[in-house]
């Protein structure tokens, strides 16, 4: 009798806490889950502990990019040039976009490389509250498990540009606050 492989017994990698990627039980047993940025920094400063080679990098501390306002404006201009483009699931180029494809393409026009998937894009910057969002920040929506399923570019004054859903087109609209998780500053 063959036993199933470990990866076939685990569920898909979805976050268990907001902003945190799920880990396999084997990785959790190694102790990486308990490392915090502060504890890691203190241990390194004091020289009292060694950092395991498999330890995850600090979550938010290394993601601050501080995108220039001119780059953010170029990304917004690129997104606005695509108004009216039909929504296309998995679309990532003029002719058809989904939400994350529009964001990725728009920022690429400004010289900024972003991952393809909304959840990964959210993890590419520093999370800020919607109240502190600035023009050019990414807005994101999450499900009950904290997984980011939609992303848009914030235009300021309660407006955003996105590729909303099948049957719709890239357009500017009011920020929908239903399930809005916050913003990400690149």
XYZ file of C-alpha atoms in Angstrom:
186
model
C 0.000 0.000 0.000
C 1.312 3.463 -0.932
C 0.950 6.342 1.486
C 0.150 9.788 0.044
C 2.984 12.283 -0.178
C 3.112 15.067 2.423
C 2.155 17.863 -0.001
C -0.903 15.904 -1.121
C -2.220 15.808 2.449
C -1.911 19.545 3.109
C -4.446 22.110 2.002
C -3.654 24.802 -0.513
C -1.375 27.488 0.804
C -3.753 30.142 2.082
C -3.059 32.471 4.951
C -4.127 31.422 8.401
C -3.855 34.965 9.749
C -4.168 38.250 7.906
C -0.924 38.943 6.081
C 0.607 35.584 6.896
C 1.212 32.661 4.557
C 0.257 29.213 5.814
C 3.116 26.824 6.584
C 3.324 23.074 6.545
C 3.287 21.241 9.848
C 6.879 20.123 9.245
C 8.045 23.758 8.927
C 6.061 24.774 12.016
C 7.779 22.040 14.028
C 11.157 23.526 13.098
C 10.232 26.644 15.031
C 10.164 29.320 12.323
C 6.615 30.328 13.131
C 7.596 31.630 16.554
C 10.293 34.007 15.329
C 9.327 37.651 15.476
C 11.209 40.524 13.928
C 11.982 42.026 17.340
C 13.158 38.723 18.842
C 15.267 37.972 15.791
C 16.880 41.421 15.864
C 17.558 41.184 19.606
C 19.142 37.755 19.239
C 21.377 38.928 16.410
C 22.386 42.110 18.260
C 23.309 40.210 21.387
C 24.935 37.396 19.451
C 23.185 34.883 21.682
C 21.371 32.919 19.028
C 21.994 31.696 15.554
C 19.351 32.170 12.914
C 18.222 28.964 11.213
C 18.908 28.919 7.473
C 15.218 28.260 6.844
C 13.958 31.216 8.899
C 11.604 33.521 7.048
C 12.715 37.125 6.474
C 11.051 39.824 8.548
C 7.544 40.435 7.248
C 7.099 44.198 6.891
C 10.506 45.669 7.661
C 12.117 44.721 4.351
C 9.215 45.605 2.058
C 9.341 49.379 2.257
C 10.071 50.644 -1.252
C 8.841 54.248 -0.982
C 7.748 54.612 -4.569
C 8.321 58.129 -5.859
C 5.247 60.221 -6.546
C 6.294 60.573 -10.207
C 6.396 56.757 -10.591
C 2.974 56.494 -8.931
C 1.604 59.132 -11.327
C 3.041 57.245 -14.322
C 1.325 54.067 -13.107
C -1.969 55.945 -12.676
C -1.633 57.480 -16.158
C -0.996 54.013 -17.602
C -4.060 52.578 -15.837
C -6.223 55.497 -16.960
C -5.078 54.962 -20.563
C -6.756 51.548 -20.358
C -10.213 52.802 -19.331
C -12.831 50.890 -21.263
C -10.667 47.788 -21.736
C -12.809 44.693 -21.092
C -12.287 42.580 -17.981
C -10.631 39.293 -18.860
C -9.933 36.724 -16.154
C -6.159 36.206 -16.130
C -5.700 39.146 -18.511
C -2.511 41.110 -18.088
C -2.148 43.248 -21.216
C -4.037 45.812 -23.236
C -6.996 44.082 -24.806
C -8.058 42.457 -21.516
C -7.206 42.828 -17.836
C -8.212 41.349 -14.531
C -7.618 43.400 -11.379
C -4.081 42.261 -10.631
C -3.118 42.216 -14.308
C -4.069 45.892 -14.617
C -2.080 46.796 -11.496
C 0.964 44.820 -12.605
C 0.907 46.243 -16.154
C 0.334 49.829 -14.982
C 3.219 49.793 -12.535
C 5.471 48.073 -15.083
C 4.918 51.098 -17.352
C 6.343 53.184 -14.495
C 9.367 50.890 -14.125
C 8.065 49.026 -11.057
C 8.022 45.239 -11.066
C 5.142 43.611 -9.175
C 4.044 39.984 -8.837
C 1.078 38.795 -10.909
C -1.451 37.729 -8.235
C -3.404 40.205 -6.041
C -2.400 38.499 -2.776
C 1.283 38.627 -3.739
C 1.002 42.265 -4.826
C -0.373 43.147 -1.394
C 2.666 41.522 0.187
C 5.005 43.672 -1.956
C 4.656 46.827 0.069
C 3.910 48.245 3.477
C 0.341 47.920 4.666
C -1.388 51.128 5.716
C -4.950 51.847 6.754
C -7.395 53.166 4.183
C -7.564 56.392 6.220
C -3.826 56.882 5.544
C -3.916 55.866 1.864
C -2.284 58.168 -0.676
C -2.713 58.536 -4.410
C -0.907 55.635 -6.101
C -1.264 53.202 -3.178
C -2.860 49.826 -3.802
C -6.223 49.088 -2.200
C -7.071 45.471 -1.452
C -10.018 43.348 -0.380
C -9.804 40.095 1.551
C -11.969 37.107 2.285
C -12.707 35.950 5.843
C -9.376 34.096 5.947
C -7.336 37.191 5.082
C -6.588 36.181 1.476
C -6.448 39.218 -0.845
C -8.755 38.531 -3.776
C -9.052 42.000 -5.351
C -6.708 44.947 -5.840
C -7.082 48.467 -7.248
C -5.040 51.662 -7.583
C -6.117 54.475 -5.268
C -6.658 57.814 -6.989
C -7.414 59.838 -3.861
C -10.618 61.455 -2.612
C -12.443 58.147 -2.322
C -11.830 57.109 -5.957
C -9.974 54.164 -7.469
C -9.304 52.574 -10.848
C -9.632 48.836 -11.337
C -10.865 45.987 -13.503
C -13.905 45.037 -11.398
C -15.401 41.770 -12.681
C -16.459 39.668 -15.671
C -18.716 41.603 -18.014
C -17.312 44.937 -16.820
C -14.510 47.177 -18.067
C -11.497 48.971 -16.571
C -12.950 52.093 -15.012
C -12.660 54.707 -12.305
C -15.193 54.384 -9.504
C -15.867 55.103 -5.851
C -13.987 52.936 -3.372
C -16.184 50.044 -2.303
C -15.660 49.593 1.404
C -17.306 46.166 1.626
C -14.511 43.800 2.732
C -11.909 46.540 2.115
C -8.899 45.398 4.114
C -6.706 48.442 3.640
C -4.005 49.870 1.437
C -0.439 49.044 0.497
C 2.235 51.647 -0.067
C 4.845 50.561 -2.599
